[in-house]
Amino acid sequence: MPATAPEYGQLPLTRVLGIVVVLLPLPAVLIWTVLTKSHASYNKHRSVKRIVGDSIVRYSTHYLQIPQLQYLLGTTFGVYRTWANKAHLPLVIDELGDDARLLWISPKRLDHVILFLHGGGYVLPVADFYLSFWKYVQRELEKRDIGVGVAVLQYSLAPMANFPTPLNQARLALEFLVAAGVKPANLQITGDSAGGNLVLQLFSQMLHPRSGVPEIHLTAPLRGAFLMSPWVVLTTDSQSYSDHDGIDLFTKECLASTGDIVLAGFSGADGQNAAFAQPARAPESWFKNVDGIVERVLVTAGGAECMYDDITEFVEGFKKHHRDVEFAVQPGGLHEDPFLDFLIGEKKLGVLTPRIVDWIAAGFD
């Protein structure tokens, strides 16, 4: 994913045609991948359909530029609208101001709420299969007589906005829900990849308020925080990037170029910004007293993802300041592996998905 365009998803005709040129070899690549890698040890638990789905994402994000991906994928609201229409669900939207919205996976309810901050490297919108995953979780909780509202934050993406805009929009979402009557004890906040980074930015803002973003005050700790494959270091120096390059969902080159763009938006992540940008590299005492902000934390990762070493480093440091932190790893799993089963409609879900459902259910019991 090289450089960004001046406006989100706006391309001249030549670059639109470039998408076609890049994608022309994809069918041959998929056939070759199935023939040569289906029996590799890291794919032994994956169906052919899943291998194909993973390969499409890996190829597209490696060879297409960010503006081209933005052009193809559209906006978070556009993805939500199309997904909801296909699922025969009403659009339920709360305007937050500052170009932010809460997009509800119907039905909207405020007695128990999951606030979801989506990933995408701060440059791409929510994916429809992320929404399908959370609809599945919502239905599984309903089977246990736990009614939950799932609110998805639509936040601004680069190049239109950089830090601290998404942080301020996440603050608006949190404050909106509390003002609407959601008790912190009935609110669990979740985020994948860059969304996990954004959840940790919220915690950092509560512990170390920075200028330019209003302080966040809660009357009680949040019930829980779930971080799926959180992006906690924006560089690609860790050994797991080399070990899992070409196996994971995103290549090392893709993650490195995206990380460079995001770091530039943090003004190089110097000084206080560094801990907001890269929580795994924050000072050792940075998350002291985080147990007063959130009662329980679940972090998940794939054993074959490039970010594995960074996530492990973060969890080890975070546990020093919070006694109720669970770290679950899917053997051979990729970045955001639980979501990927919903990309291709996989019937047999990975081992992390039921654990995530159980953990969230326990928080609302």
Short mmCIF file of C-alpha atoms in Angstrom, two decimals:
data_model
loop_
_atom_site.label_atom_id
_atom_site.label_comp_id
_atom_site.label_asym_id
_atom_site.label_seq_id
_atom_site.Cartn_x
_atom_site.Cartn_y
_atom_site.Cartn_z
CA MET A 1 0.00 0.00 0.00
CA PRO A 2 2.11 2.97 -1.15
CA ALA A 3 1.13 6.66 -1.03
CA THR A 4 -2.23 8.28 -0.44
CA ALA A 5 -4.29 10.50 -2.75
CA PRO A 6 -5.26 14.11 -1.94
CA GLU A 7 -8.92 13.14 -1.38
CA TYR A 8 -10.40 9.94 -0.02
CA GLY A 9 -11.03 7.42 -2.80
CA GLN A 10 -10.76 9.96 -5.64
CA LEU A 11 -8.86 8.60 -8.66
CA PRO A 12 -8.17 9.75 -12.22
CA LEU A 13 -9.23 7.33 -14.94
CA THR A 14 -5.68 6.10 -15.48
CA ARG A 15 -5.45 4.86 -11.89
CA VAL A 16 -8.88 3.25 -12.10
CA LEU A 17 -7.65 1.35 -15.15
CA GLY A 18 -4.57 0.47 -13.13
CA ILE A 19 -6.81 -1.49 -10.77
CA VAL A 20 -7.89 -3.69 -13.68
CA VAL A 21 -4.29 -4.26 -14.71
CA VAL A 22 -3.28 -5.25 -11.17
CA LEU A 23 -6.20 -7.65 -10.73
CA LEU A 24 -5.88 -9.40 -14.11
CA PRO A 25 -3.36 -12.00 -12.84
CA LEU A 26 -5.41 -12.71 -9.69
CA PRO A 27 -7.29 -15.82 -10.98
CA ALA A 28 -4.00 -17.45 -11.97
CA VAL A 29 -2.46 -16.50 -8.62
CA LEU A 30 -5.38 -18.11 -6.78
CA ILE A 31 -5.13 -21.33 -8.79
CA TRP A 32 -1.39 -21.50 -8.15
CA THR A 33 -1.88 -20.82 -4.44
CA VAL A 34 -4.45 -23.61 -4.08
CA LEU A 35 -2.26 -26.07 -5.99
CA THR A 36 0.97 -25.30 -4.15
CA LYS A 37 -0.02 -24.17 -0.65
CA SER A 38 -3.23 -25.99 0.31
CA HIS A 39 -1.24 -28.69 2.10
CA ALA A 40 1.25 -26.39 3.80
CA SER A 41 1.38 -26.80 7.58
CA TYR A 42 0.02 -23.30 8.20
CA ASN A 43 -3.03 -24.07 6.03
CA LYS A 44 -3.87 -27.50 7.41
CA HIS A 45 -6.89 -26.20 9.35
CA ARG A 46 -8.23 -24.06 6.48
CA SER A 47 -10.67 -25.02 3.75
CA VAL A 48 -9.84 -24.29 0.13
CA LYS A 49 -12.50 -21.58 0.20
CA ARG A 50 -10.82 -19.94 3.16
CA ILE A 51 -7.37 -20.14 1.53
CA VAL A 52 -8.78 -18.43 -1.56
CA GLY A 53 -10.42 -15.68 0.51
CA ASP A 54 -7.23 -15.00 2.46
CA SER A 55 -5.22 -14.91 -0.77
CA ILE A 56 -7.53 -12.35 -2.40
CA VAL A 57 -7.06 -9.99 0.54
CA ARG A 58 -3.29 -10.57 0.67
CA TYR A 59 -2.80 -9.99 -3.05
CA SER A 60 -5.08 -6.95 -3.28
CA THR A 61 -3.64 -5.11 -0.28
CA HIS A 62 -0.08 -5.84 -1.39
CA TYR A 63 -0.35 -4.71 -5.01
CA LEU A 64 -3.05 -2.02 -4.96
CA GLN A 65 -2.32 1.46 -3.64
CA ILE A 66 -4.33 2.87 -0.75
CA PRO A 67 -6.33 5.30 -2.94
CA GLN A 68 -7.25 2.39 -5.21
CA LEU A 69 -8.40 0.32 -2.25
CA GLN A 70 -10.41 3.27 -0.96
CA TYR A 71 -12.00 3.65 -4.40
CA LEU A 72 -12.97 -0.03 -4.48
CA LEU A 73 -14.14 -0.36 -0.88
CA GLY A 74 -15.95 2.95 -0.50
CA THR A 75 -16.80 4.52 2.85
CA THR A 76 -17.73 3.02 6.19
CA PHE A 77 -21.27 4.35 5.85
CA GLY A 78 -21.54 2.96 2.32
CA VAL A 79 -20.38 -0.48 3.47
CA TYR A 80 -22.82 -0.39 6.39
CA ARG A 81 -25.75 0.66 4.19
CA THR A 82 -25.11 -2.06 1.60
CA TRP A 83 -24.59 -4.72 4.27
CA ALA A 84 -27.73 -3.75 6.20
CA ASN A 85 -29.83 -3.77 3.02
CA LYS A 86 -28.59 -7.25 2.09
CA ALA A 87 -29.29 -8.44 5.65
CA HIS A 88 -32.77 -6.84 5.54
CA LEU A 89 -31.95 -4.71 8.56
CA PRO A 90 -32.95 -1.07 9.06
CA LEU A 91 -30.35 1.67 9.07
CA VAL A 92 -30.07 3.02 12.61
CA ILE A 93 -27.74 6.00 12.86
CA ASP A 94 -26.76 8.47 15.56
CA GLU A 95 -24.96 11.65 14.50
CA LEU A 96 -22.13 12.51 16.89
CA GLY A 97 -20.77 15.67 15.30
CA ASP A 98 -17.21 16.17 14.02
CA ASP A 99 -18.10 13.96 10.99
CA ALA A 100 -18.58 10.91 13.24
CA ARG A 101 -21.56 8.58 13.49
CA LEU A 102 -22.69 5.52 15.37
CA LEU A 103 -24.00 2.88 12.98
CA TRP A 104 -26.12 0.34 14.82
CA ILE A 105 -26.34 -3.33 13.96
CA SER A 106 -30.07 -3.51 14.52
CA PRO A 107 -31.75 -3.64 16.93
CA LYS A 108 -30.48 -0.62 18.83
CA ARG A 109 -30.67 -1.06 22.57
CA LEU A 110 -28.96 0.64 25.48
CA ASP A 111 -29.20 -1.85 28.36
CA HIS A 112 -26.11 -3.75 27.15
CA VAL A 113 -23.87 -2.25 24.47
CA ILE A 114 -20.82 -3.28 22.46
CA LEU A 115 -18.99 -0.28 20.97
CA PHE A 116 -16.91 -1.45 18.00
CA LEU A 117 -13.98 0.57 16.63
CA HIS A 118 -13.04 -0.98 13.29
CA GLY A 119 -9.60 -1.62 11.89
CA GLY A 120 -8.20 -0.84 8.47
CA GLY A 121 -4.92 0.89 9.23
CA TYR A 122 -6.70 4.23 9.72
CA VAL A 123 -6.98 4.36 5.91
CA LEU A 124 -9.67 1.81 5.00
CA PRO A 125 -13.36 1.57 5.95
CA VAL A 126 -15.07 -1.12 7.95
CA ALA A 127 -15.45 -4.40 6.02
CA ASP A 128 -18.85 -6.01 5.60
CA PHE A 129 -17.60 -9.28 7.06
CA TYR A 130 -16.65 -7.43 10.27
CA LEU A 131 -20.32 -6.48 10.56
CA SER A 132 -21.36 -10.07 9.86
CA PHE A 133 -19.10 -11.25 12.67
CA TRP A 134 -20.70 -8.86 15.16
CA LYS A 135 -24.19 -9.79 14.00
CA TYR A 136 -23.26 -13.41 14.69
CA VAL A 137 -22.04 -12.49 18.18
CA GLN A 138 -25.24 -10.55 18.80
CA ARG A 139 -27.36 -13.57 17.80
CA GLU A 140 -25.29 -15.97 19.89
CA LEU A 141 -25.80 -13.73 22.91
CA GLU A 142 -29.54 -13.61 22.22
CA LYS A 143 -29.58 -17.42 22.46
CA ARG A 144 -28.33 -16.96 26.02
CA ASP A 145 -31.06 -14.41 26.78
CA ILE A 146 -28.56 -11.56 26.61
CA GLY A 147 -29.84 -8.70 24.48
CA VAL A 148 -27.04 -6.48 23.18
CA GLY A 149 -26.86 -3.39 21.01
CA VAL A 150 -23.82 -3.23 18.74
CA ALA A 151 -22.71 0.28 17.77
CA VAL A 152 -20.05 0.74 15.06
CA LEU A 153 -18.13 4.01 15.06
CA GLN A 154 -17.74 5.70 11.71
CA TYR A 155 -14.58 7.76 12.14
CA SER A 156 -12.58 9.85 9.69
CA LEU A 157 -9.83 8.19 7.65
CA ALA A 158 -6.58 9.38 6.14
CA PRO A 159 -5.82 11.38 4.08
CA MET A 160 -8.86 13.42 5.20
CA ALA A 161 -7.94 13.21 8.89
CA ASN A 162 -5.08 12.13 11.12
CA PHE A 163 -4.40 11.89 14.85
CA PRO A 164 -6.02 13.05 17.07
CA THR A 165 -9.25 13.23 15.01
CA PRO A 166 -10.20 9.52 15.35
CA LEU A 167 -9.42 9.70 19.08
CA ASN A 168 -11.73 12.67 19.50
CA GLN A 169 -14.45 10.90 17.52
CA ALA A 170 -14.10 7.80 19.70
CA ARG A 171 -14.42 10.07 22.73
CA LEU A 172 -17.63 11.50 21.28
CA ALA A 173 -19.01 7.98 20.81
CA LEU A 174 -18.23 6.99 24.38
CA GLU A 175 -19.70 10.16 25.83
CA PHE A 176 -22.80 9.90 23.62
CA LEU A 177 -23.57 6.39 24.86
CA VAL A 178 -23.11 7.35 28.50
CA ALA A 179 -25.27 10.46 28.06
CA ALA A 180 -27.93 8.27 26.41
CA GLY A 181 -28.14 6.20 29.58
CA VAL A 182 -25.66 3.38 28.99
CA LYS A 183 -23.98 2.52 32.27
CA PRO A 184 -20.21 1.93 32.00
CA ALA A 185 -20.80 -1.40 33.77
CA ASN A 186 -22.98 -2.43 30.80
CA LEU A 187 -20.60 -1.22 28.09
CA GLN A 188 -17.86 -3.28 26.46
CA ILE A 189 -15.57 -1.62 23.94
CA THR A 190 -13.93 -3.61 21.16
CA GLY A 191 -11.49 -2.94 18.37
CA ASP A 192 -9.50 -4.88 15.79
CA SER A 193 -6.05 -3.94 14.50
CA ALA A 194 -6.08 -0.11 14.16
CA GLY A 195 -9.38 -0.17 16.06
CA GLY A 196 -7.56 -1.87 18.92
CA ASN A 197 -4.96 0.87 18.72
CA LEU A 198 -7.80 3.41 18.97
CA VAL A 199 -9.26 1.70 22.06
CA LEU A 200 -5.85 2.01 23.70
CA GLN A 201 -5.67 5.66 22.66
CA LEU A 202 -8.89 6.20 24.61
CA PHE A 203 -7.31 4.61 27.68
CA SER A 204 -4.19 6.73 27.18
CA GLN A 205 -6.30 9.88 26.98
CA MET A 206 -8.04 8.99 30.24
CA LEU A 207 -4.71 8.37 31.97
CA HIS A 208 -2.60 11.08 30.30
CA PRO A 209 -4.89 13.75 28.80
CA ARG A 210 -3.28 15.49 25.85
CA SER A 211 -4.09 18.97 24.64
CA GLY A 212 -6.43 19.24 21.68
CA VAL A 213 -8.80 16.52 22.92
CA PRO A 214 -11.22 17.13 25.81
CA GLU A 215 -10.63 15.00 28.88
CA ILE A 216 -12.74 11.87 29.30
CA HIS A 217 -14.40 11.24 32.63
CA LEU A 218 -16.33 8.07 33.50
CA THR A 219 -18.36 7.58 36.67
CA ALA A 220 -17.29 3.93 36.81
CA PRO A 221 -15.00 1.55 34.91
CA LEU A 222 -16.08 0.10 31.58
CA ARG A 223 -17.17 -3.51 31.88
CA GLY A 224 -14.68 -4.81 29.38
CA ALA A 225 -12.36 -4.23 26.43
CA PHE A 226 -11.70 -6.76 23.68
CA LEU A 227 -8.73 -6.20 21.36
CA MET A 228 -8.45 -8.44 18.29
CA SER A 229 -4.97 -8.44 16.75
CA PRO A 230 -4.33 -4.91 18.05
CA TRP A 231 -1.86 -2.76 16.12
CA VAL A 232 0.41 -1.76 18.98
CA VAL A 233 3.66 -1.01 17.11
CA LEU A 234 3.49 0.81 13.77
CA THR A 235 6.88 -0.34 12.49
CA THR A 236 7.80 -3.81 11.23
CA ASP A 237 11.05 -4.55 13.07
CA SER A 238 9.90 -7.57 15.09
CA GLN A 239 11.03 -11.05 14.07
CA SER A 240 7.47 -12.28 13.52
CA TYR A 241 7.17 -9.93 10.53
CA SER A 242 9.94 -11.83 8.77
CA ASP A 243 8.76 -15.23 10.01
CA HIS A 244 5.17 -14.78 8.81
CA ASP A 245 5.60 -12.57 5.76
CA GLY A 246 3.63 -14.04 2.86
CA ILE A 247 1.70 -16.31 5.23
CA ASP A 248 -0.24 -13.70 7.18
CA LEU A 249 -3.20 -11.79 5.76
CA PHE A 250 -1.08 -8.70 5.07
CA THR A 251 2.51 -8.67 3.86
CA LYS A 252 5.35 -6.99 5.72
CA GLU A 253 5.69 -4.44 2.91
CA CYS A 254 1.99 -3.56 3.08
CA LEU A 255 2.08 -3.07 6.84
CA ALA A 256 5.34 -1.11 6.72
CA SER A 257 4.07 1.39 4.14
CA THR A 258 0.76 1.83 5.95
CA GLY A 259 2.57 2.27 9.26
CA ASP A 260 4.74 4.99 7.72
CA ILE A 261 1.63 6.91 6.64
CA VAL A 262 0.01 6.61 10.05
CA LEU A 263 3.20 7.58 11.90
CA ALA A 264 3.50 10.67 9.73
CA GLY A 265 -0.01 11.60 10.87
CA PHE A 266 1.25 11.47 14.45
CA SER A 267 3.91 14.03 13.47
CA GLY A 268 6.47 11.27 13.68
CA ALA A 269 5.14 10.10 17.05
CA ASP A 270 7.62 12.14 19.05
CA GLY A 271 7.17 12.93 22.74
CA GLN A 272 3.78 12.18 24.27
CA ASN A 273 2.35 11.21 20.89
CA ALA A 274 4.68 8.20 20.80
CA ALA A 275 2.79 6.34 23.52
CA PHE A 276 -0.54 7.07 21.83
CA ALA A 277 0.80 5.82 18.50
CA GLN A 278 2.65 2.72 19.71
CA PRO A 279 1.31 1.53 23.08
CA ALA A 280 3.63 -1.48 23.20
CA ARG A 281 6.56 0.95 23.25
CA ALA A 282 5.06 3.30 25.83
CA PRO A 283 6.94 3.93 29.11
CA GLU A 284 6.62 1.01 31.52
CA SER A 285 4.31 2.93 33.86
CA TRP A 286 2.11 4.35 31.08
CA PHE A 287 -0.90 2.13 31.77
CA LYS A 288 -0.67 2.35 35.56
CA ASN A 289 -4.21 2.66 36.99
CA VAL A 290 -5.82 1.31 33.80
CA ASP A 291 -7.66 -1.14 36.06
CA GLY A 292 -9.69 1.86 37.21
CA ILE A 293 -10.82 2.47 33.62
CA VAL A 294 -11.83 -1.03 32.50
CA GLU A 295 -12.69 -4.08 34.60
CA ARG A 296 -11.50 -6.86 32.28
CA VAL A 297 -9.56 -7.18 29.05
CA LEU A 298 -9.34 -9.85 26.36
CA VAL A 299 -6.61 -9.76 23.71
CA THR A 300 -6.52 -12.24 20.83
CA ALA A 301 -3.93 -12.91 18.15
CA GLY A 302 -3.09 -15.38 15.44
CA GLY A 303 -0.02 -17.51 15.94
CA ALA A 304 1.04 -16.88 12.32
CA GLU A 305 0.41 -13.15 12.12
CA CYS A 306 3.13 -10.61 11.51
CA MET A 307 2.17 -8.58 14.58
CA TYR A 308 2.41 -11.56 16.94
CA ASP A 309 5.64 -10.52 18.70
CA ASP A 310 4.45 -6.94 19.18
CA ILE A 311 1.09 -8.05 20.59
CA THR A 312 2.82 -10.45 22.98
CA GLU A 313 5.15 -7.67 24.13
CA PHE A 314 2.19 -5.36 24.73
CA VAL A 315 0.22 -7.95 26.72
CA GLU A 316 3.19 -8.71 28.96
CA GLY A 317 3.58 -5.02 29.81
CA PHE A 318 -0.14 -4.35 30.17
CA LYS A 319 -0.59 -7.24 32.60
CA LYS A 320 1.71 -5.48 35.06
CA HIS A 321 -1.05 -2.90 35.58
CA HIS A 322 -4.17 -5.06 35.27
CA ARG A 323 -4.88 -8.40 36.93
CA ASP A 324 -7.79 -9.44 34.67
CA VAL A 325 -6.19 -9.71 31.24
CA GLU A 326 -6.69 -12.80 29.08
CA PHE A 327 -4.49 -13.48 26.06
CA ALA A 328 -5.80 -16.06 23.60
CA VAL A 329 -3.83 -17.20 20.56
CA GLN A 330 -5.20 -19.21 17.65
CA PRO A 331 -2.48 -21.68 16.54
CA GLY A 332 -1.64 -20.92 12.93
CA GLY A 333 -4.15 -18.07 12.94
CA LEU A 334 -3.76 -14.97 10.82
CA HIS A 335 -4.34 -11.29 11.54
CA GLU A 336 -8.00 -10.85 12.60
CA ASP A 337 -8.56 -14.54 11.95
CA PRO A 338 -12.06 -14.75 13.51
CA PHE A 339 -13.33 -12.16 11.02
CA LEU A 340 -11.97 -14.05 8.01
CA ASP A 341 -14.36 -16.98 8.40
CA PHE A 342 -17.18 -14.50 7.75
CA LEU A 343 -15.48 -13.18 4.61
CA ILE A 344 -16.20 -16.44 2.79
CA GLY A 345 -19.15 -17.77 4.80
CA GLU A 346 -17.18 -20.53 6.50
CA LYS A 347 -19.40 -22.91 8.45
CA LYS A 348 -16.68 -24.27 10.73
CA LEU A 349 -15.46 -21.31 12.76
CA GLY A 350 -12.02 -20.98 14.33
CA VAL A 351 -11.30 -21.66 17.98
CA LEU A 352 -11.23 -18.00 18.99
CA THR A 353 -14.80 -17.14 17.99
CA PRO A 354 -16.60 -19.20 20.66
CA ARG A 355 -14.11 -17.97 23.24
CA ILE A 356 -14.86 -14.36 22.29
CA VAL A 357 -18.61 -14.99 22.56
CA ASP A 358 -18.17 -16.64 25.97
CA TRP A 359 -16.00 -13.79 27.24
CA ILE A 360 -18.42 -11.09 26.14
CA ALA A 361 -21.37 -13.04 27.53
CA ALA A 362 -19.63 -13.34 30.91
CA GLY A 363 -19.26 -9.57 30.95
CA PHE A 364 -22.99 -9.08 30.56
CA ASP A 365 -24.07 -11.82 32.99
#
